PDB file of C-alpha atoms in Angstrom:
ATOM      1  CA  UNK A   1      16.061 -28.667  91.574  1.00 47.00           C
ATOM      2  CA  UNK A   2      15.205 -30.722  88.455  1.00 50.00           C
ATOM      3  CA  UNK A   3      15.084 -28.844  85.186  1.00 49.00           C
ATOM      4  CA  UNK A   4      12.215 -29.044  82.721  1.00 48.00           C
ATOM      5  CA  UNK A   5      14.253 -31.592  80.750  1.00 45.00           C
ATOM      6  CA  UNK A   6      14.619 -33.868  83.844  1.00 51.00           C
ATOM      7  CA  UNK A   7      10.889 -33.806  84.531  1.00 49.00           C
ATOM      8  CA  UNK A   8       9.970 -34.739  80.973  1.00 50.00           C
ATOM      9  CA  UNK A   9       8.726 -31.306  79.941  1.00 48.00           C
ATOM     10  CA  UNK A  10       9.556 -30.303  76.378  1.00 51.00           C
ATOM     11  CA  UNK A  11      11.392 -27.024  75.777  1.00 51.00           C
ATOM     12  CA  UNK A  12       9.355 -24.371  74.016  1.00 51.00           C
ATOM     13  CA  UNK A  13       9.547 -24.653  70.239  1.00 50.00           C
ATOM     14  CA  UNK A  14      10.254 -21.829  67.817  1.00 51.00           C
ATOM     15  CA  UNK A  15       6.553 -21.018  67.363  1.00 49.00           C
ATOM     16  CA  UNK A  16       5.984 -20.946  71.108  1.00 53.00           C
ATOM     17  CA  UNK A  17       8.985 -18.699  71.573  1.00 56.00           C
ATOM     18  CA  UNK A  18       7.761 -16.326  68.861  1.00 49.00           C
ATOM     19  CA  UNK A  19       4.293 -16.177  70.383  1.00 50.00           C
ATOM     20  CA  UNK A  20       5.731 -15.512  73.808  1.00 59.00           C
ATOM     21  CA  UNK A  21       7.946 -12.817  72.328  1.00 54.00           C
ATOM     22  CA  UNK A  22       4.963 -11.108  70.712  1.00 51.00           C
ATOM     23  CA  UNK A  23       2.966 -11.279  73.930  1.00 56.00           C
ATOM     24  CA  UNK A  24       5.797  -9.792  75.947  1.00 55.00           C
ATOM     25  CA  UNK A  25       6.247  -6.895  73.504  1.00 54.00           C
ATOM     26  CA  UNK A  26       2.523  -6.167  73.246  1.00 60.00           C
ATOM     27  CA  UNK A  27       1.584  -2.836  74.733  1.00 69.00           C
ATOM     28  CA  UNK A  28      -1.569  -0.935  73.812  1.00 76.00           C
ATOM     29  CA  UNK A  29      -0.764   2.588  72.624  1.00 74.00           C
ATOM     30  CA  UNK A  30      -3.739   4.527  71.228  1.00 78.00           C
ATOM     31  CA  UNK A  31      -1.758   7.770  71.059  1.00 80.00           C
ATOM     32  CA  UNK A  32      -0.547   6.678  67.622  1.00 80.00           C
ATOM     33  CA  UNK A  33      -4.008   7.557  66.268  1.00 81.00           C
ATOM     34  CA  UNK A  34      -3.343  11.185  67.137  1.00 84.00           C
ATOM     35  CA  UNK A  35      -0.426  11.142  64.724  1.00 86.00           C
ATOM     36  CA  UNK A  36      -0.724  11.336  60.911  1.00 86.00           C
ATOM     37  CA  UNK A  37       0.573   7.784  60.446  1.00 87.00           C
ATOM     38  CA  UNK A  38      -2.199   6.298  62.572  1.00 90.00           C
ATOM     39  CA  UNK A  39      -4.917   8.622  61.280  1.00 92.00           C
ATOM     40  CA  UNK A  40      -4.067   7.766  57.672  1.00 94.00           C
ATOM     41  CA  UNK A  41      -4.610   4.063  58.319  1.00 94.00           C
ATOM     42  CA  UNK A  42      -8.134   4.769  59.542  1.00 94.00           C
ATOM     43  CA  UNK A  43      -8.768   6.931  56.471  1.00 95.00           C
ATOM     44  CA  UNK A  44      -7.416   4.161  54.230  1.00 96.00           C
ATOM     45  CA  UNK A  45      -9.773   1.642  55.797  1.00 96.00           C
ATOM     46  CA  UNK A  46     -12.844   3.888  55.423  1.00 97.00           C
ATOM     47  CA  UNK A  47     -12.226   4.946  51.822  1.00 97.00           C
ATOM     48  CA  UNK A  48     -11.303   1.411  50.730  1.00 96.00           C
ATOM     49  CA  UNK A  49     -14.607   0.237  52.183  1.00 97.00           C
ATOM     50  CA  UNK A  50     -16.484   3.016  50.359  1.00 97.00           C
ATOM     51  CA  UNK A  51     -14.826   2.054  47.072  1.00 97.00           C
ATOM     52  CA  UNK A  52     -15.846  -1.599  47.467  1.00 97.00           C
ATOM     53  CA  UNK A  53     -19.428  -0.711  48.408  1.00 96.00           C
ATOM     54  CA  UNK A  54     -19.805   1.732  45.512  1.00 96.00           C
ATOM     55  CA  UNK A  55     -19.086  -0.965  42.930  1.00 96.00           C
ATOM     56  CA  UNK A  56     -20.577  -4.043  44.613  1.00 95.00           C
ATOM     57  CA  UNK A  57     -23.884  -2.389  45.534  1.00 95.00           C
ATOM     58  CA  UNK A  58     -24.466  -0.936  42.054  1.00 95.00           C
ATOM     59  CA  UNK A  59     -27.207  -2.285  39.794  1.00 93.00           C
ATOM     60  CA  UNK A  60     -28.659  -1.053  36.532  1.00 93.00           C
ATOM     61  CA  UNK A  61     -30.724  -2.347  33.637  1.00 93.00           C
ATOM     62  CA  UNK A  62     -31.104  -1.999  29.899  1.00 93.00           C
ATOM     63  CA  UNK A  63     -34.671  -1.997  28.618  1.00 92.00           C
ATOM     64  CA  UNK A  64     -35.615  -2.891  25.034  1.00 91.00           C
ATOM     65  CA  UNK A  65     -39.041  -2.037  23.631  1.00 90.00           C
ATOM     66  CA  UNK A  66     -39.686  -4.335  20.650  1.00 88.00           C
ATOM     67  CA  UNK A  67     -42.371  -4.733  18.013  1.00 84.00           C
ATOM     68  CA  UNK A  68     -44.567  -7.802  18.106  1.00 80.00           C
ATOM     69  CA  UNK A  69     -46.737  -9.051  15.244  1.00 75.00           C
ATOM     70  CA  UNK A  70     -50.331  -7.800  15.499  1.00 74.00           C
ATOM     71  CA  UNK A  71     -52.481  -8.190  17.424  1.00 69.00           C
ATOM     72  CA  UNK A  72     -49.846  -8.745  20.136  1.00 69.00           C
ATOM     73  CA  UNK A  73     -48.911  -5.539  21.979  1.00 70.00           C
ATOM     74  CA  UNK A  74     -45.384  -4.164  22.079  1.00 72.00           C
ATOM     75  CA  UNK A  75     -43.121  -6.149  24.365  1.00 84.00           C
ATOM     76  CA  UNK A  76     -40.616  -4.853  26.909  1.00 87.00           C
ATOM     77  CA  UNK A  77     -37.463  -6.876  27.555  1.00 88.00           C
ATOM     78  CA  UNK A  78     -35.334  -5.921  30.575  1.00 89.00           C
ATOM     79  CA  UNK A  79     -31.700  -6.816  31.233  1.00 91.00           C
ATOM     80  CA  UNK A  80     -30.793  -6.114  34.886  1.00 92.00           C
ATOM     81  CA  UNK A  81     -27.053  -6.319  35.543  1.00 93.00           C
ATOM     82  CA  UNK A  82     -24.686  -5.740  38.447  1.00 93.00           C
ATOM     83  CA  UNK A  83     -21.243  -6.709  39.758  1.00 94.00           C
ATOM     84  CA  UNK A  84     -19.161  -8.394  38.287  1.00 93.00           C
ATOM     85  CA  UNK A  85     -20.660  -7.068  35.003  1.00 95.00           C
ATOM     86  CA  UNK A  86     -20.609 -10.131  32.772  1.00 93.00           C
ATOM     87  CA  UNK A  87     -22.956  -8.539  30.255  1.00 92.00           C
ATOM     88  CA  UNK A  88     -22.404 -11.132  27.550  1.00 89.00           C
ATOM     89  CA  UNK A  89     -23.908 -13.761  29.846  1.00 89.00           C
ATOM     90  CA  UNK A  90     -27.311 -12.052  29.542  1.00 85.00           C
ATOM     91  CA  UNK A  91     -29.712 -13.195  26.841  1.00 84.00           C
ATOM     92  CA  UNK A  92     -33.498 -13.019  26.566  1.00 83.00           C
ATOM     93  CA  UNK A  93     -35.913 -14.728  24.207  1.00 81.00           C
ATOM     94  CA  UNK A  94     -38.667 -12.485  22.869  1.00 81.00           C
ATOM     95  CA  UNK A  95     -41.782 -14.577  23.380  1.00 75.00           C
ATOM     96  CA  UNK A  96     -44.162 -12.591  21.191  1.00 73.00           C
ATOM     97  CA  UNK A  97     -42.392 -13.440  17.905  1.00 62.00           C
ATOM     98  CA  UNK A  98     -43.542 -16.382  15.868  1.00 60.00           C
ATOM     99  CA  UNK A  99     -41.721 -18.615  15.740  1.00 57.00           C
ATOM    100  CA  UNK A 100     -40.171 -17.589  19.066  1.00 59.00           C
ATOM    101  CA  UNK A 101     -36.623 -17.512  17.746  1.00 67.00           C
ATOM    102  CA  UNK A 102     -35.708 -13.860  18.240  1.00 77.00           C
ATOM    103  CA  UNK A 103     -33.203 -13.222  21.001  1.00 83.00           C
ATOM    104  CA  UNK A 104     -31.821 -10.067  22.494  1.00 87.00           C
ATOM    105  CA  UNK A 105     -28.371 -10.047  24.075  1.00 90.00           C
ATOM    106  CA  UNK A 106     -25.863  -7.669  25.601  1.00 90.00           C
ATOM    107  CA  UNK A 107     -22.173  -7.666  24.780  1.00 91.00           C
ATOM    108  CA  UNK A 108     -18.938  -7.545  26.755  1.00 92.00           C
ATOM    109  CA  UNK A 109     -17.433  -9.173  29.848  1.00 93.00           C
ATOM    110  CA  UNK A 110     -15.954  -6.589  32.228  1.00 95.00           C
ATOM    111  CA  UNK A 111     -15.620  -8.848  35.250  1.00 94.00           C
ATOM    112  CA  UNK A 112     -11.805  -8.950  35.267  1.00 95.00           C
ATOM    113  CA  UNK A 113     -11.490  -5.174  35.691  1.00 96.00           C
ATOM    114  CA  UNK A 114     -14.239  -5.043  38.334  1.00 96.00           C
ATOM    115  CA  UNK A 115     -12.889  -8.010  40.311  1.00 97.00           C
ATOM    116  CA  UNK A 116      -9.338  -6.605  40.229  1.00 97.00           C
ATOM    117  CA  UNK A 117     -10.652  -3.325  41.646  1.00 98.00           C
ATOM    118  CA  UNK A 118     -12.542  -5.097  44.441  1.00 97.00           C
ATOM    119  CA  UNK A 119      -9.583  -7.376  45.204  1.00 97.00           C
ATOM    120  CA  UNK A 120      -7.316  -4.340  45.694  1.00 97.00           C
ATOM    121  CA  UNK A 121      -9.986  -2.783  47.914  1.00 97.00           C
ATOM    122  CA  UNK A 122     -10.180  -5.892  50.108  1.00 97.00           C
ATOM    123  CA  UNK A 123      -6.387  -6.115  50.280  1.00 97.00           C
ATOM    124  CA  UNK A 124      -6.278  -2.454  51.340  1.00 96.00           C
ATOM    125  CA  UNK A 125      -8.884  -3.063  54.035  1.00 95.00           C
ATOM    126  CA  UNK A 126      -6.838  -5.901  55.480  1.00 96.00           C
ATOM    127  CA  UNK A 127      -3.560  -4.005  55.119  1.00 95.00           C
ATOM    128  CA  UNK A 128      -4.901  -0.868  56.810  1.00 95.00           C
ATOM    129  CA  UNK A 129      -6.460  -2.873  59.649  1.00 95.00           C
ATOM    130  CA  UNK A 130      -3.274  -4.904  60.198  1.00 94.00           C
ATOM    131  CA  UNK A 131      -1.084  -1.787  60.162  1.00 93.00           C
ATOM    132  CA  UNK A 132      -3.366   0.051  62.591  1.00 92.00           C
ATOM    133  CA  UNK A 133      -3.389  -2.941  64.956  1.00 91.00           C
ATOM    134  CA  UNK A 134       0.398  -3.200  64.710  1.00 89.00           C
ATOM    135  CA  UNK A 135       0.839   0.473  65.517  1.00 89.00           C
ATOM    136  CA  UNK A 136      -1.466   0.240  68.535  1.00 88.00           C
ATOM    137  CA  UNK A 137      -0.048  -2.999  69.985  1.00 88.00           C
ATOM    138  CA  UNK A 138       3.608  -3.100  68.918  1.00 82.00           C
ATOM    139  CA  UNK A 139       4.727   0.523  68.514  1.00 82.00           C
ATOM    140  CA  UNK A 140       7.779  -0.063  70.707  1.00 83.00           C
ATOM    141  CA  UNK A 141       8.887  -2.977  68.538  1.00 86.00           C
ATOM    142  CA  UNK A 142       8.108  -0.909  65.428  1.00 81.00           C
ATOM    143  CA  UNK A 143      10.512   1.778  66.612  1.00 83.00           C
ATOM    144  CA  UNK A 144      13.253  -0.610  67.762  1.00 84.00           C
ATOM    145  CA  UNK A 145      13.347  -2.898  64.715  1.00 86.00           C
ATOM    146  CA  UNK A 146      14.378  -0.970  61.555  1.00 86.00           C
ATOM    147  CA  UNK A 147      13.093  -3.727  59.263  1.00 90.00           C
ATOM    148  CA  UNK A 148       9.465  -3.217  60.320  1.00 89.00           C
ATOM    149  CA  UNK A 149       9.218   0.416  59.099  1.00 90.00           C
ATOM    150  CA  UNK A 150      10.893  -0.630  55.854  1.00 92.00           C
ATOM    151  CA  UNK A 151       8.306  -3.381  55.374  1.00 92.00           C
ATOM    152  CA  UNK A 152       5.562  -0.890  56.194  1.00 92.00           C
ATOM    153  CA  UNK A 153       6.923   1.532  53.610  1.00 94.00           C
ATOM    154  CA  UNK A 154       7.159  -1.201  50.970  1.00 94.00           C
ATOM    155  CA  UNK A 155       3.623  -2.416  51.636  1.00 94.00           C
ATOM    156  CA  UNK A 156       2.250   1.129  51.451  1.00 95.00           C
ATOM    157  CA  UNK A 157       4.033   1.776  48.147  1.00 96.00           C
ATOM    158  CA  UNK A 158       2.750  -1.522  46.732  1.00 97.00           C
ATOM    159  CA  UNK A 159      -0.866  -0.748  47.638  1.00 97.00           C
ATOM    160  CA  UNK A 160      -0.573   2.749  46.169  1.00 97.00           C
ATOM    161  CA  UNK A 161       0.653   1.216  42.899  1.00 97.00           C
ATOM    162  CA  UNK A 162      -2.121  -1.383  42.958  1.00 97.00           C
ATOM    163  CA  UNK A 163      -4.766   1.313  43.449  1.00 98.00           C
ATOM    164  CA  UNK A 164      -3.415   3.214  40.447  1.00 97.00           C
ATOM    165  CA  UNK A 165      -3.465   0.075  38.290  1.00 97.00           C
ATOM    166  CA  UNK A 166      -6.897  -1.064  39.482  1.00 97.00           C
ATOM    167  CA  UNK A 167      -8.476   2.376  39.103  1.00 97.00           C
ATOM    168  CA  UNK A 168      -7.124   2.797  35.572  1.00 97.00           C
ATOM    169  CA  UNK A 169      -8.300  -0.703  34.634  1.00 97.00           C
ATOM    170  CA  UNK A 170     -11.753  -0.144  36.122  1.00 97.00           C
ATOM    171  CA  UNK A 171     -12.084   3.256  34.420  1.00 97.00           C
ATOM    172  CA  UNK A 172     -11.438   1.471  31.131  1.00 96.00           C
ATOM    173  CA  UNK A 173     -13.943  -1.252  32.073  1.00 96.00           C
ATOM    174  CA  UNK A 174     -16.588   1.343  32.935  1.00 96.00           C
ATOM    175  CA  UNK A 175     -16.031   3.019  29.581  1.00 96.00           C
ATOM    176  CA  UNK A 176     -16.665  -0.363  27.968  1.00 95.00           C
ATOM    177  CA  UNK A 177     -19.886  -0.863  29.941  1.00 95.00           C
ATOM    178  CA  UNK A 178     -21.176   2.549  28.888  1.00 95.00           C
ATOM    179  CA  UNK A 179     -20.353   1.769  25.263  1.00 94.00           C
ATOM    180  CA  UNK A 180     -21.972  -1.674  25.384  1.00 92.00           C
ATOM    181  CA  UNK A 181     -25.191  -0.346  26.917  1.00 93.00           C
ATOM    182  CA  UNK A 182     -25.421   2.872  24.908  1.00 94.00           C
ATOM    183  CA  UNK A 183     -28.964   3.012  23.434  1.00 93.00           C
ATOM    184  CA  UNK A 184     -27.786   4.581  20.168  1.00 91.00           C
ATOM    185  CA  UNK A 185     -25.261   1.784  19.596  1.00 92.00           C
ATOM    186  CA  UNK A 186     -27.671  -1.010  20.587  1.00 92.00           C
ATOM    187  CA  UNK A 187     -30.308   0.313  18.189  1.00 91.00           C
ATOM    188  CA  UNK A 188     -27.817  -0.144  15.331  1.00 91.00           C
ATOM    189  CA  UNK A 189     -26.939  -3.753  16.159  1.00 89.00           C
ATOM    190  CA  UNK A 190     -28.232  -6.553  13.922  1.00 86.00           C
ATOM    191  CA  UNK A 191     -30.610  -7.824  16.574  1.00 86.00           C
ATOM    192  CA  UNK A 192     -32.387  -4.460  16.738  1.00 87.00           C
ATOM    193  CA  UNK A 193     -31.924  -3.076  13.228  1.00 86.00           C
ATOM    194  CA  UNK A 194     -33.325  -6.123  11.434  1.00 83.00           C
ATOM    195  CA  UNK A 195     -36.956  -5.335  10.485  1.00 81.00           C
ATOM    196  CA  UNK A 196     -36.718  -2.323  12.835  1.00 84.00           C
ATOM    197  CA  UNK A 197     -37.348  -4.814  15.618  1.00 85.00           C
ATOM    198  CA  UNK A 198     -36.449  -2.486  18.504  1.00 87.00           C
ATOM    199  CA  UNK A 199     -38.458   0.698  18.914  1.00 88.00           C
ATOM    200  CA  UNK A 200     -36.575   2.145  21.905  1.00 90.00           C
ATOM    201  CA  UNK A 201     -33.635   1.211  24.137  1.00 91.00           C
ATOM    202  CA  UNK A 202     -33.083   2.877  27.516  1.00 92.00           C
ATOM    203  CA  UNK A 203     -30.521   2.514  30.303  1.00 93.00           C
ATOM    204  CA  UNK A 204     -30.122   3.920  33.796  1.00 90.00           C
ATOM    205  CA  UNK A 205     -27.623   6.216  35.470  1.00 92.00           C
ATOM    206  CA  UNK A 206     -23.923   5.414  35.902  1.00 94.00           C
ATOM    207  CA  UNK A 207     -23.366   7.816  38.790  1.00 93.00           C
ATOM    208  CA  UNK A 208     -22.611   4.979  41.237  1.00 93.00           C
ATOM    209  CA  UNK A 209     -19.893   3.528  39.008  1.00 95.00           C
ATOM    210  CA  UNK A 210     -18.486   6.983  38.257  1.00 96.00           C
ATOM    211  CA  UNK A 211     -18.171   7.427  42.010  1.00 96.00           C
ATOM    212  CA  UNK A 212     -16.304   4.127  42.333  1.00 96.00           C
ATOM    213  CA  UNK A 213     -13.691   5.280  39.804  1.00 97.00           C
ATOM    214  CA  UNK A 214     -13.252   8.584  41.652  1.00 97.00           C
ATOM    215  CA  UNK A 215     -12.860   6.721  44.942  1.00 97.00           C
ATOM    216  CA  UNK A 216     -10.289   4.424  43.352  1.00 97.00           C
ATOM    217  CA  UNK A 217      -8.044   7.303  42.298  1.00 97.00           C
ATOM    218  CA  UNK A 218      -8.657   8.992  45.647  1.00 97.00           C
ATOM    219  CA  UNK A 219      -7.402   5.851  47.387  1.00 97.00           C
ATOM    220  CA  UNK A 220      -4.305   5.959  45.199  1.00 97.00           C
ATOM    221  CA  UNK A 221      -3.705   9.554  46.310  1.00 97.00           C
ATOM    222  CA  UNK A 222      -4.246   8.700  49.997  1.00 96.00           C
ATOM    223  CA  UNK A 223      -1.868   5.724  49.984  1.00 96.00           C
ATOM    224  CA  UNK A 224       0.727   7.754  48.074  1.00 96.00           C
ATOM    225  CA  UNK A 225       0.411  10.662  50.519  1.00 94.00           C
ATOM    226  CA  UNK A 226       0.956   8.295  53.436  1.00 93.00           C
ATOM    227  CA  UNK A 227       4.338   7.277  52.045  1.00 93.00           C
ATOM    228  CA  UNK A 228       5.849  10.442  53.511  1.00 91.00           C
ATOM    229  CA  UNK A 229       4.654   9.696  57.047  1.00 90.00           C
ATOM    230  CA  UNK A 230       5.852   6.090  56.858  1.00 90.00           C
ATOM    231  CA  UNK A 231       9.146   7.154  55.261  1.00 88.00           C
ATOM    232  CA  UNK A 232       9.898   9.355  58.277  1.00 88.00           C
ATOM    233  CA  UNK A 233       9.996   6.205  60.443  1.00 85.00           C
ATOM    234  CA  UNK A 234      12.490   4.363  58.246  1.00 82.00           C
ATOM    235  CA  UNK A 235      16.274   4.195  58.789  1.00 80.00           C
ATOM    236  CA  UNK A 236      16.712   6.078  55.467  1.00 76.00           C
ATOM    237  CA  UNK A 237      15.118   9.216  56.862  1.00 67.00           C
ATOM    238  CA  UNK A 238      16.778   8.918  60.279  1.00 67.00           C
ATOM    239  CA  UNK A 239      20.243   8.523  58.742  1.00 73.00           C
ATOM    240  CA  UNK A 240      19.707  11.715  56.750  1.00 68.00           C
ATOM    241  CA  UNK A 241      18.615  13.540  59.895  1.00 59.00           C
ATOM    242  CA  UNK A 242      21.668  12.578  61.951  1.00 58.00           C
ATOM    243  CA  UNK A 243      24.249  14.695  60.014  1.00 56.00           C
ATOM    244  CA  UNK A 244      21.815  17.623  60.124  1.00 48.00           C
ATOM    245  CA  UNK A 245      21.430  17.283  63.889  1.00 52.00           C
ATOM    246  CA  UNK A 246      25.203  17.094  64.294  1.00 52.00           C
ATOM    247  CA  UNK A 247      25.636  20.295  62.296  1.00 52.00           C
ATOM    248  CA  UNK A 248      23.060  22.092  64.442  1.00 52.00           C
ATOM    249  CA  UNK A 249      24.719  20.895  67.660  1.00 51.00           C
TER     250      UNK A 249
END
């Protein structure tokens, strides 16, 4: 009987062999989601999504009430802002002044902190989804290959560290936003204090952004807590258990 080489067929390449290997080891196992390791991945996905939504869906505005020369009425200038919080990109010309050369601006660019926070959230979403899919489809391979649990442990530790860094950075960024939009501080700036140009400055609530910071640190806690459940699957934990089992037996 001619072989595949005699008939002109090419032998499977490395990528084909890897794909075939993955297909052969695939076996759906939803029981993993009854265990803490699987449940935690679902919790990670949900709370990472909440953290991203809380910051990306937030919007606020700063409103300046300014004096205009009589007989023009008082003018209201609004500065709506949202993610990624580049406040220093916002500038408005006050049309009622003559000549119309008075501008109002906001100060501070907090986009780097906000974008870092969202990037960690997206990375966590993808990591949690990939881990959950791996548990469900390749649990047998996960248990038989000691390198996979080690990689899982390392990835979990990395994301926990990233959540801590991103949450601390975003908490600092939020503090800067509150300072830059504080009515008392804006009233003392040159643009408002000159000729008592601004009569009032108001801003909205920061509850949505406060929630995002809380969710960020909560995600750090959740990823850190999961390290124990992932650690129990690593060779480090199993090697420590073997002498104990031998002593009991």
